[in-house]
Coordinates of C-alpha atoms and ligand atoms in Angstrom, one line a residue:
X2 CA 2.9 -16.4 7.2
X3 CA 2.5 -19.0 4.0
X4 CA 0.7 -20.2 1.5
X5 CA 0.4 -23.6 0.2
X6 CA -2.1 -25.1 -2.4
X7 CA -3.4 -28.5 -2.8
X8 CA -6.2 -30.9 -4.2
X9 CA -8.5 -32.1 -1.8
X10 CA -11.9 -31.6 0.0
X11 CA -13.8 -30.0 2.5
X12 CA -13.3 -33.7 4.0
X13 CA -10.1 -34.1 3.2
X14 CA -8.7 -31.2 4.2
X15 CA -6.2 -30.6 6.7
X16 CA -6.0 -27.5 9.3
X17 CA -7.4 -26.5 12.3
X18 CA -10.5 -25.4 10.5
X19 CA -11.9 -25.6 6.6
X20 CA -13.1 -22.2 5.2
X21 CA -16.4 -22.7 2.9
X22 CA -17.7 -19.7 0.8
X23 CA -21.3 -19.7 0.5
X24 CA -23.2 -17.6 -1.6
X25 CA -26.9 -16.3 -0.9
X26 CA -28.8 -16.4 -4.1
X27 CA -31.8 -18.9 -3.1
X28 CA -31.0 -21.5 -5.6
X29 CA -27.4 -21.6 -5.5
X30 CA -27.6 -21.4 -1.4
X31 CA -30.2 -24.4 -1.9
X32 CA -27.4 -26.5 -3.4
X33 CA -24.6 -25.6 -1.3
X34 CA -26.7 -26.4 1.7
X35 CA -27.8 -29.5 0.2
X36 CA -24.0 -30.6 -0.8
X37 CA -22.6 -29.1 2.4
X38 CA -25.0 -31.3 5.0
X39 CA -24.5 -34.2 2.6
X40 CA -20.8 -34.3 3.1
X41 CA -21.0 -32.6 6.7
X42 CA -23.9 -34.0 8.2
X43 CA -22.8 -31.9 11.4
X44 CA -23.8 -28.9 9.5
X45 CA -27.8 -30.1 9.4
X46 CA -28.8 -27.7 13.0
X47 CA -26.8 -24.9 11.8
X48 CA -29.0 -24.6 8.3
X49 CA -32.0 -25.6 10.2
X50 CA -31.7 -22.5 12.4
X51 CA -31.7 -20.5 9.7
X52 CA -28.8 -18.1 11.2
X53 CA -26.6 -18.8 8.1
X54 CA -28.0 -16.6 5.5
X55 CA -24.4 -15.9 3.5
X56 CA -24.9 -12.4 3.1
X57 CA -21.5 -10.7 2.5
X58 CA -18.8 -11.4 5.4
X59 CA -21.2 -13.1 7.6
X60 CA -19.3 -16.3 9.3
X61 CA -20.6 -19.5 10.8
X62 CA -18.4 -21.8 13.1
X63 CA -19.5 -25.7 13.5
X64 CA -17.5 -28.4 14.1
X65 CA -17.6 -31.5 11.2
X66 CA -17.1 -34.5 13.5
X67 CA -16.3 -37.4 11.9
X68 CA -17.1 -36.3 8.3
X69 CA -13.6 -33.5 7.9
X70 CA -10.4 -34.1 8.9
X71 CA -10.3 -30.4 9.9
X72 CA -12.1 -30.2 13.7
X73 CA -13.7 -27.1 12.5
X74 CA -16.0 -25.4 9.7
X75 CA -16.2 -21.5 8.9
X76 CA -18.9 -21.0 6.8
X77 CA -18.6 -17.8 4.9
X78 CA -21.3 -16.0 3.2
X79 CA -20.2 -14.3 -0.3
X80 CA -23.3 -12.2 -0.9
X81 CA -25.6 -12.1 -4.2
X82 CA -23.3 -14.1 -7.2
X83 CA -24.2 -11.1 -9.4
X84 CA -22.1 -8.5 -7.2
X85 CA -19.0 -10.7 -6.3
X86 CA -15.4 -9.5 -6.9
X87 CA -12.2 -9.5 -6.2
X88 CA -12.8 -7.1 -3.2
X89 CA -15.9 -9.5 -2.3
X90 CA -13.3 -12.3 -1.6
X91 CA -10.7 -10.4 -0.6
X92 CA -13.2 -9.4 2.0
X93 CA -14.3 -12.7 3.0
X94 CA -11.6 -14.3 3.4
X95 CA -10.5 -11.7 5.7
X96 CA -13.8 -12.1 7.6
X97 CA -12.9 -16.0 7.9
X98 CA -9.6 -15.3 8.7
X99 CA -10.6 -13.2 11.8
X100 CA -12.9 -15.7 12.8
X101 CA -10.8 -18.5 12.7
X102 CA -8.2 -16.7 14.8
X103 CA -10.4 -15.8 17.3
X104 CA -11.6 -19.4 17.7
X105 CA -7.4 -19.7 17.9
X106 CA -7.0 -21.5 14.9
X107 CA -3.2 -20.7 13.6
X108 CA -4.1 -22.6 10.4
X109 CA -7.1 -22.6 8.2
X110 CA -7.7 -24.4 4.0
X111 CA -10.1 -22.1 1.8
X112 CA -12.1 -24.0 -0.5
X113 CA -11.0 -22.3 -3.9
X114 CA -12.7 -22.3 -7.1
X115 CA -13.5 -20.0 -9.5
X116 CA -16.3 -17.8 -8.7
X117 CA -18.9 -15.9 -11.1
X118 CA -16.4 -16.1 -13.8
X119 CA -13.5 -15.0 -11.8
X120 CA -11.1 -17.2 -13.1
X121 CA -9.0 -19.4 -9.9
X122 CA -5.6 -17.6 -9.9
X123 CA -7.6 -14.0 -9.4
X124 CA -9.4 -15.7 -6.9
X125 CA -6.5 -17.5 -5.3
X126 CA -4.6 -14.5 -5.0
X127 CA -7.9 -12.1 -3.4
X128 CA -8.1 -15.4 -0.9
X129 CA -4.1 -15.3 0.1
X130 CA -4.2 -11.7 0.2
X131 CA -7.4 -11.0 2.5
X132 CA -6.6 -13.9 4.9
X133 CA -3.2 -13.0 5.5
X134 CA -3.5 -9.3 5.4
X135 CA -6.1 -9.3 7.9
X136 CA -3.9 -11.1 10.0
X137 CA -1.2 -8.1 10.2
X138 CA -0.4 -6.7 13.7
X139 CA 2.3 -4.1 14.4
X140 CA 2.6 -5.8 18.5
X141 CA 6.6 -6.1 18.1
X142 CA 7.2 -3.9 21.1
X143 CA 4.7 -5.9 23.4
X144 CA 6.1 -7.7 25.5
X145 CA 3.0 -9.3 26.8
X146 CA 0.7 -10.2 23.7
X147 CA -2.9 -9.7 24.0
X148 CA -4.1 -12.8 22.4
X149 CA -7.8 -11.2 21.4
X150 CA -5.7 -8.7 19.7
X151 CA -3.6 -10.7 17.9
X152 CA -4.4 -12.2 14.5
X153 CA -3.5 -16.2 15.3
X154 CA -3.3 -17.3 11.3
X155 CA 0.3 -18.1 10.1
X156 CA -0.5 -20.5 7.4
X157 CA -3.3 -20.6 5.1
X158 CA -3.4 -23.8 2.0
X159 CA -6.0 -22.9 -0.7
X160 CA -7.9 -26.5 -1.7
X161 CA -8.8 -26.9 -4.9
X162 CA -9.2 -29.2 -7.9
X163 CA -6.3 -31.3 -10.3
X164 CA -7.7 -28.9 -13.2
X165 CA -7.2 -25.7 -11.4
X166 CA -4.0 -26.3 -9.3
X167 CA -1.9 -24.9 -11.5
X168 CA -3.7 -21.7 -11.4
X169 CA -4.5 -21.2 -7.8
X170 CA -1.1 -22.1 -7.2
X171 CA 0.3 -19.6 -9.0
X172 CA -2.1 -16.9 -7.5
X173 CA -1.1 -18.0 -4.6
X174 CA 2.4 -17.0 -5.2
X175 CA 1.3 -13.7 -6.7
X176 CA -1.0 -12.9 -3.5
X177 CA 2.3 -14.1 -1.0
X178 CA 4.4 -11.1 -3.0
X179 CA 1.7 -8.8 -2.3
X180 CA 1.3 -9.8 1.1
X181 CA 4.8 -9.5 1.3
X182 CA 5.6 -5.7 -0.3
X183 CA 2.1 -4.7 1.8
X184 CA 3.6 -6.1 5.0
X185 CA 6.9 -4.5 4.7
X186 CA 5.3 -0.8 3.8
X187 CA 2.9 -1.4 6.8
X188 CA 5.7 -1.9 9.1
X189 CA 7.7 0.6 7.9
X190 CA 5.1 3.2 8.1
X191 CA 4.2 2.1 11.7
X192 CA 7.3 2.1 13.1
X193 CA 8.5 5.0 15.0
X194 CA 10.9 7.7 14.8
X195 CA 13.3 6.2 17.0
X196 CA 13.4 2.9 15.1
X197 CA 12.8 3.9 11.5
X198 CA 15.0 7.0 10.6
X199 CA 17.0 8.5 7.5
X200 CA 19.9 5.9 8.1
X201 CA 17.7 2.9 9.5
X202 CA 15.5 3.3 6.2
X203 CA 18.4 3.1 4.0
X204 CA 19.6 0.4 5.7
X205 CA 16.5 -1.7 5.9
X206 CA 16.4 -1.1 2.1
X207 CA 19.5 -2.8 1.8
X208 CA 18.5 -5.8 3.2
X209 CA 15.1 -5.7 1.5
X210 CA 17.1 -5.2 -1.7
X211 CA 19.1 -8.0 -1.4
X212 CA 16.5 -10.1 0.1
X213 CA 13.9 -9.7 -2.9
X214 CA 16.8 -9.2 -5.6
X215 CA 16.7 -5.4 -6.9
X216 CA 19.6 -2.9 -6.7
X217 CA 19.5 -0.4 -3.4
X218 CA 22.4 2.9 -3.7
X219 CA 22.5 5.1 -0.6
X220 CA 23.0 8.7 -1.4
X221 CA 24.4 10.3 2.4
X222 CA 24.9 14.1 3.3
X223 CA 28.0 14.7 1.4
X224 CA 26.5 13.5 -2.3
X225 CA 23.3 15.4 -1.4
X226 CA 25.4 18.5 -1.1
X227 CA 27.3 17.7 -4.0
X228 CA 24.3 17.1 -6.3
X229 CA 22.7 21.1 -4.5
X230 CA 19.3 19.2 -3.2
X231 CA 18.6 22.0 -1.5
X232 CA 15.0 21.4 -0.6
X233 CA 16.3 17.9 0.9
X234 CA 19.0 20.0 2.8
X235 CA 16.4 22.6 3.8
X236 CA 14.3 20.6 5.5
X237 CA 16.9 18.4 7.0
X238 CA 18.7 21.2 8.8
X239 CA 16.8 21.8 12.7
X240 CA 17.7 17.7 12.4
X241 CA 20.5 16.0 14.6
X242 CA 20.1 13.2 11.7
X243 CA 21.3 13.4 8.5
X244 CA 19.2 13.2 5.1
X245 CA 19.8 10.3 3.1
X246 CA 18.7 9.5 -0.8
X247 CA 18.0 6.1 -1.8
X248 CA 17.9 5.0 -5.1
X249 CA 16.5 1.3 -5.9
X250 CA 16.6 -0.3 -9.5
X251 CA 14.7 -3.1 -10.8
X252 CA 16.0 -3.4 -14.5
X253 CA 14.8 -6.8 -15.7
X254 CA 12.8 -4.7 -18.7
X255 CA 14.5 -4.4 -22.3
X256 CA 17.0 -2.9 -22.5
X257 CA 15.7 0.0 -24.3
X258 CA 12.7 0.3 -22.6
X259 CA 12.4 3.8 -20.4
X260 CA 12.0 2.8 -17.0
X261 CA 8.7 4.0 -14.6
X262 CA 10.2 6.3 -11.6
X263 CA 8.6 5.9 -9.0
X264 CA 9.1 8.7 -6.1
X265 CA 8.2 8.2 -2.3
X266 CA 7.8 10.9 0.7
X267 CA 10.1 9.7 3.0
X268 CA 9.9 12.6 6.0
X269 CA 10.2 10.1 9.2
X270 CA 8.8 12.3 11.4
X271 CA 7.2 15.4 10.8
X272 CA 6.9 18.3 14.2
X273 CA 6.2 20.8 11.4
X274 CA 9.3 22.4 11.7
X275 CA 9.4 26.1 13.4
X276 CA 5.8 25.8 12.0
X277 CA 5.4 23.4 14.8
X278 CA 2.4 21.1 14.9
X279 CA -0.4 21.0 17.6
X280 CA 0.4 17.8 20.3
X281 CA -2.5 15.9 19.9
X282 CA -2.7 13.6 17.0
X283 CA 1.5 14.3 16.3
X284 CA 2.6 10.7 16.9
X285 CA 1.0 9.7 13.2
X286 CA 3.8 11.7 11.7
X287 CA 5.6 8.9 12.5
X288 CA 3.9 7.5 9.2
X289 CA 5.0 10.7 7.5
X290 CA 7.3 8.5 5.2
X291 CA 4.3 6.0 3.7
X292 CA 4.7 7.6 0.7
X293 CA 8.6 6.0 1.2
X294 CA 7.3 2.6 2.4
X295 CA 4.9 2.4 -0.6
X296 CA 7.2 2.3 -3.0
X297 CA 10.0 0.2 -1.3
X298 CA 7.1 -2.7 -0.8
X299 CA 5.9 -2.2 -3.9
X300 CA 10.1 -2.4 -5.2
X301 CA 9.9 -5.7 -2.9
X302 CA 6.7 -7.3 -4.6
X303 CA 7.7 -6.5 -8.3
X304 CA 11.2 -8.3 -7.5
X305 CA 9.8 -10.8 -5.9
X306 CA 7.2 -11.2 -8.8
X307 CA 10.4 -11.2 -11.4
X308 CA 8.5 -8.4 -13.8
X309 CA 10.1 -8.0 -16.8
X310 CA 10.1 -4.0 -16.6
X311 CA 12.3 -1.5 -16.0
X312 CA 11.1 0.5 -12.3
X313 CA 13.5 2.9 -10.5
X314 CA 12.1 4.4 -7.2
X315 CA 13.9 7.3 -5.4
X316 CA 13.4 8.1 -1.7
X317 CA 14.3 11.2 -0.3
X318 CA 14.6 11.1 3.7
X319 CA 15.4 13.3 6.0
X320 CA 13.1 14.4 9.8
X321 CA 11.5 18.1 10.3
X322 CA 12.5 19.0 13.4
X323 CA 12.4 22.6 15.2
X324 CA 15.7 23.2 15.9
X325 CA 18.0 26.4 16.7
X326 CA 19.3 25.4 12.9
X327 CA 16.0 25.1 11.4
X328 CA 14.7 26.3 8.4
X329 CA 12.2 28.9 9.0
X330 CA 9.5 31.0 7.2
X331 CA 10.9 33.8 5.1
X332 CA 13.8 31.8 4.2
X333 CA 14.5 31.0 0.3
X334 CA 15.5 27.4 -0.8
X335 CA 17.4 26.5 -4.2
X336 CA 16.6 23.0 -5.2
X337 CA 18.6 20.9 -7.5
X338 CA 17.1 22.4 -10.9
X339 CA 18.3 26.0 -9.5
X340 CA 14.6 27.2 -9.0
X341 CA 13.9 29.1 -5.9
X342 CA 10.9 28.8 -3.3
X343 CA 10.3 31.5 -0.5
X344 CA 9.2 29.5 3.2
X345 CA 6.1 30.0 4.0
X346 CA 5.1 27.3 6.5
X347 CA 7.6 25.2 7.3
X348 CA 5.1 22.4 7.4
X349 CA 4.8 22.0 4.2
X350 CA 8.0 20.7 3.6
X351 CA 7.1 17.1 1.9
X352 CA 7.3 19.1 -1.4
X353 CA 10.5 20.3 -1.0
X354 CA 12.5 17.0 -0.7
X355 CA 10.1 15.8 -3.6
X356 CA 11.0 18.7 -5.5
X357 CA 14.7 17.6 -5.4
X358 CA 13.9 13.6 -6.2
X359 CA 11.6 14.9 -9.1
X360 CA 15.0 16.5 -10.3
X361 CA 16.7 13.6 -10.3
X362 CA 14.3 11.5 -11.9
X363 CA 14.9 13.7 -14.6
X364 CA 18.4 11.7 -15.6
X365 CA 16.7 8.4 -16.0
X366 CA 14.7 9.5 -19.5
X367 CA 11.6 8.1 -17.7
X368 CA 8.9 6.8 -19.3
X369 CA 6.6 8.0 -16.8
X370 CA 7.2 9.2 -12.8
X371 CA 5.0 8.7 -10.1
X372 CA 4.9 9.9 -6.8
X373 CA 3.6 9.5 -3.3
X374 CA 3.3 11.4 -0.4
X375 CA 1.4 11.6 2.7
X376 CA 1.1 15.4 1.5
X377 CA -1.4 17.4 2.6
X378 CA -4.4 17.4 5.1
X379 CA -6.2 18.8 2.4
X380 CA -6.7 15.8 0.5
X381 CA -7.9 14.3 3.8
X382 CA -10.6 16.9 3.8
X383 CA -11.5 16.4 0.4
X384 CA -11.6 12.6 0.1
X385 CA -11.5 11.5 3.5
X386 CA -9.4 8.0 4.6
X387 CA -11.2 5.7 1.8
X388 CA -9.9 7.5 -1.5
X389 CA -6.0 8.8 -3.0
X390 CA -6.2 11.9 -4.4
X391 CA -4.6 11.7 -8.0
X392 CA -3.1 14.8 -10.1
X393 CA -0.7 15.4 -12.5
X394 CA 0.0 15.8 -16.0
X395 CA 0.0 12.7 -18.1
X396 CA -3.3 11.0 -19.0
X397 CA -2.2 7.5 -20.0
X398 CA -0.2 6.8 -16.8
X399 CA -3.7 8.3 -14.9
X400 CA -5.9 5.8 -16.8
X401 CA -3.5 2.8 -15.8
X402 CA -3.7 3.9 -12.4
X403 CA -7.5 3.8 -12.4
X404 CA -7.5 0.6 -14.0
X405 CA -5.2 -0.7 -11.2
X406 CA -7.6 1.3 -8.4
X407 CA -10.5 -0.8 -10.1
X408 CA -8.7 -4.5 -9.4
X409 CA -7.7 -3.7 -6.6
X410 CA -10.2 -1.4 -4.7
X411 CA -7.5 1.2 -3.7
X412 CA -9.2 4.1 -4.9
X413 CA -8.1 6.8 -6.5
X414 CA -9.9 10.2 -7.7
X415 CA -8.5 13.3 -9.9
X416 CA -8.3 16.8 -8.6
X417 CA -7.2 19.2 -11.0
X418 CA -4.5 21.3 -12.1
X419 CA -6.2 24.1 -13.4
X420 CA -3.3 27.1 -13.8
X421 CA -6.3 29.5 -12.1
X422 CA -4.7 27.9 -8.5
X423 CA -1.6 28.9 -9.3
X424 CA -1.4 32.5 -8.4
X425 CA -1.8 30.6 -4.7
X426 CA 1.7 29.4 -4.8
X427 CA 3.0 32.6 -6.1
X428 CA 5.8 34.2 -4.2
X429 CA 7.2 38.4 -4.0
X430 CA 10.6 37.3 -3.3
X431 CA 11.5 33.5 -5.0
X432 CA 9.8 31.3 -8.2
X433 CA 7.1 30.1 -6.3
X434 CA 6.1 29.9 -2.7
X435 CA 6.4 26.5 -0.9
X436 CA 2.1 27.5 0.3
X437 CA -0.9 27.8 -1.3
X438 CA -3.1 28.7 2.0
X439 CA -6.0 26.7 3.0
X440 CA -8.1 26.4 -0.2
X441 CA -7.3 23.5 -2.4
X442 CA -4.7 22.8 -0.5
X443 CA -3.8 19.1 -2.2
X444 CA -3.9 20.6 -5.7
X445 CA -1.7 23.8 -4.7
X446 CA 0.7 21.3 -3.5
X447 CA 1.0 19.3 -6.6
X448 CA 1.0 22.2 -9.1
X449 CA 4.4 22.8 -6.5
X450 CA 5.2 20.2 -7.7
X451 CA 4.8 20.5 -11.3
X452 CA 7.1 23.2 -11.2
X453 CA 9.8 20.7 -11.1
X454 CA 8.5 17.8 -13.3
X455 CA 9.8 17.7 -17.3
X456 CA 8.1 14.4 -18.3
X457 CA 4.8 12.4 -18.0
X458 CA 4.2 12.7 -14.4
X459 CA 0.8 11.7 -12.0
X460 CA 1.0 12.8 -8.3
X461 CA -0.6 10.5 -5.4
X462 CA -1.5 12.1 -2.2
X463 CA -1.6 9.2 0.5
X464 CA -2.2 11.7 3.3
X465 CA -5.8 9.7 3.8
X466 CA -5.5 6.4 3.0
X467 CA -1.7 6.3 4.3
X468 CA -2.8 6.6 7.8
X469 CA -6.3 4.8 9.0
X470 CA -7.8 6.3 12.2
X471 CA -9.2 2.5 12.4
X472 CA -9.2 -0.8 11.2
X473 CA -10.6 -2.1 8.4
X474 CA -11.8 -5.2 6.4
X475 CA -8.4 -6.3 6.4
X476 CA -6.5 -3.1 7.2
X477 CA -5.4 -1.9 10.0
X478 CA -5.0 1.1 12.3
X479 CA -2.5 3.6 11.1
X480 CA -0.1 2.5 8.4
X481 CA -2.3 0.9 5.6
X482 CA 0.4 0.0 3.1
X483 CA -1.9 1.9 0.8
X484 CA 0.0 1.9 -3.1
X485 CA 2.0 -1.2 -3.2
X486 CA -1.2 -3.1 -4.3
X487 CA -2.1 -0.4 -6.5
X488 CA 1.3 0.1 -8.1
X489 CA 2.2 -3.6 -8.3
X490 CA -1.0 -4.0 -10.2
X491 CA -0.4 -1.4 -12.6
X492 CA 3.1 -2.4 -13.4
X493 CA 1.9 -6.2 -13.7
X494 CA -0.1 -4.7 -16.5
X495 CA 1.3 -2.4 -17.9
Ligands
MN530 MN1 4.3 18.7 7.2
ZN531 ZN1 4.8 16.0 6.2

């Protein structure tokens, strides 16, 4: 996929179809009608038909004749002026995008120009970023591809004017990175067990790492013993596979700055452990790690980006497997800090490698830590697939997240952390219990958390929006690549 920007026209343009936006507000439809039919005289029995009304994501395919270089024309309508956004052109663009690939165009030019007051970069980056994400199809393992289900877009060029070409050109770039970290957490998160486990992750960090430019260090077995990550270890012991710890440093901050951790769930399969799952539905535990792919795209994207901060992001990974060497309930874990947590349901084992990477955050002074899991299906109860449930301690890094959540439409919403729920978590026989039961099950498992956090900390459970039972505006079944939008943002302005 790639991204190109140039001055030109809807004449001049060159792809196999020109992408117009068109919005519905009678007088401003009145002159885009008038200026489209003047240049596109092929366009005068589609207006006259009055299909094309350019409410939000509706598309119109015609074909310009002599009048475009470009064979085809996608009309796309935008909607009231009044309500667009980013997410209003993010979502057009994907609606184009699909159109033009099911009309088997493999490359389309968007008309791009600021649009009710959003300046051109913002816009060129919502454009790059809902074309090409809406595009995205985890078909690697087909060996016959299914051409209606395959997105046909690989190259999109944003057409604009001399004064804003500099602009769109850079959000351009911005939206490719995006694309890019999105992409990669997607994949990761969709990949299965047998592709994507502790070791494969590591090393596909590697090569990320060195691809996009930050540091990658690959903790195995042995240093997770040595270091007593005993939750990590726990977890990791009904597995044939051993646990690794990755540890990726993007330092281009000053240097006295504290850096943000960043902390990602990276369990690549979850049976539940002796608390074994029920069959049906247990293939999405293969996304079990998004928590992990979220912050290695979003590592990717701010390298890529060259952000002058300092970002650290740990991944613990390890499988939960039933095995005859299997944790199981009843038995008592000692995590890195030397606190204790009684088994209760060896399911809930995505806070007891977090507990150990929470730990180790601890040695980097941070600034701020913030983690993501695909934790609980509580928060799936609670907020559904559309919205991130967000806890934790520190109110500043909470309010940059919701600013972030508000540019970039990846939602977020606070439970809290009232000390009432913790008697929940209490155990007879360790510190704490690794379950709180049923009831408020998200915000038991965060104040689990807390119990190992000594700095300004938010929690994100993913558990939702990690994993989409279906397709959206320009996401896509299962792995959403939820976060790396939503972190890249917030670190971009921090
Ligand atoms: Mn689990
Ligand atoms: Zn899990």
């Amino acid at each position: 996929m790639s991204v190109t920007s140039v001055v030109g026209t809807r004449r001049t343009a060159k792809a196999d179809a020109i992408v117009v936006f068109v919005v519905q507000d009678e007088k401003h439809f009145n002159a885009a009608q008038k200026s489209l039919t003047s240049d596109i005289p092929h366009l005068l029995p589609l207006f006259a038909s009055g299909d094309f009304t350019a409410k939000a994501n509706q598309t119109a395919l015609a074909y310009g004749g002599s009048a475009t270089v470009s064979p085809r024309v996608i009309l796309v309508g935008m909607g009231q002026t009044s309500s667009i956004t980013p997410e209003r052109i993010r979502r057009a663009a994907a609606a184009a995008a699909k159109r033009a690939g099911a009309a088997g165009c493999s490359t389309i030019a968007l008309e791009t120009m600021p649009m009710n007051g959003i300046d051109s970069a913002t816009v060129a980056q919502a454009i790059t970023e809902g074309a090409l994400l809406s595009q995205y199809r985890f078909d690697k393992y087909k060996t016959i591809k299914n051409e209606s289900s395959n997105g046909l877009v690989k190259k999109i060029t944003l057409v604009t004017d001399r004064p804003h070409l500099k602009a769109v050109t850079k959000g351009a770039a911005m939206g490719e990175h995006i694309v890019g970290g999105v992409t990669l957490a997607r994949d990761l998160a969709n990949a299965p067990n047998c592709e994507i486990y502790p070791e494969t992750l590591a090393k596909k960090v590697q090569e990320v790492g060195k691809k996009a430019g930050f540091k990658t260090t690959v903790l195995d077995k042995k240093k997770i013993e040595d270091l007593k990550m005993g939750g990590l270890l726990g977890v990791n012991a009904g597995s044939v596979r051993p646990p690794v710890f990755i540890v990726m440093e993007h330092m281009k901050g000053p240097k006295n700055e504290k850096p943000l951790v960043l902390v990602g769930k990276g369990i690549t399969f979850d049976t539940g452990g002796i608390s074994i799952k029920p069959a049906a539905g247990m293939s999405d535990m293969k996304s079990d790690m998004h928590g992990a792919a979220s912050v290695i795209g979003t590592m990717y994207t701010i390298a890529k980006m060259g952000l002058k901060r300092n970002v650290i992001a740990l991944v613990p990974s390890t499988e939960n497997m039933p095995s005859g060497t299997a944790y199981v309930p009843g038995d008592i874990l000692t995590f890195m800090n030397g606190k204790t947590a009684e088994i209760d349901n060896t399911d809930a084992e995505g806070r007891l490698i977090l507990a150990d990477a929470l730990c180790y955050a601890d040695r980097f002074k941070p600034s701020a830590v913030i983690d993501l899991a695909t934790l609980t299906g509580a928060c799936v109860i609670a907020l559904g697939t559309v919205t991130t449930g967000m806890m934790g301690t520190d109110e500043k890094t909470k309010n940059r997240l919701r600013a972030a959540a508000d540019r970039t439409s990846e939602y977020v919403c606070e439970l809290p952390l009232y000390e009432e729920y913790e008697e929940q978590i209490s155990s007879d026989y360790a510190d704490i219990k690794n379950s709180g039961g049923r009831n408020a099950g998200a915000i038991t498992a965060a104040l689990f958390l807390k119990h190992f956090v000594s700095y300004p900390w938010v929690h994100l459970d993913i558990a939702g929006t990690g994993i989409q039972p279906k397709a959206g505006h320009y996401t896509p079944k299962g792995g959403s690549g939820v976060g790396v939008r939503l972190l890249a943002d917030m670190i971009r302005h921090w």
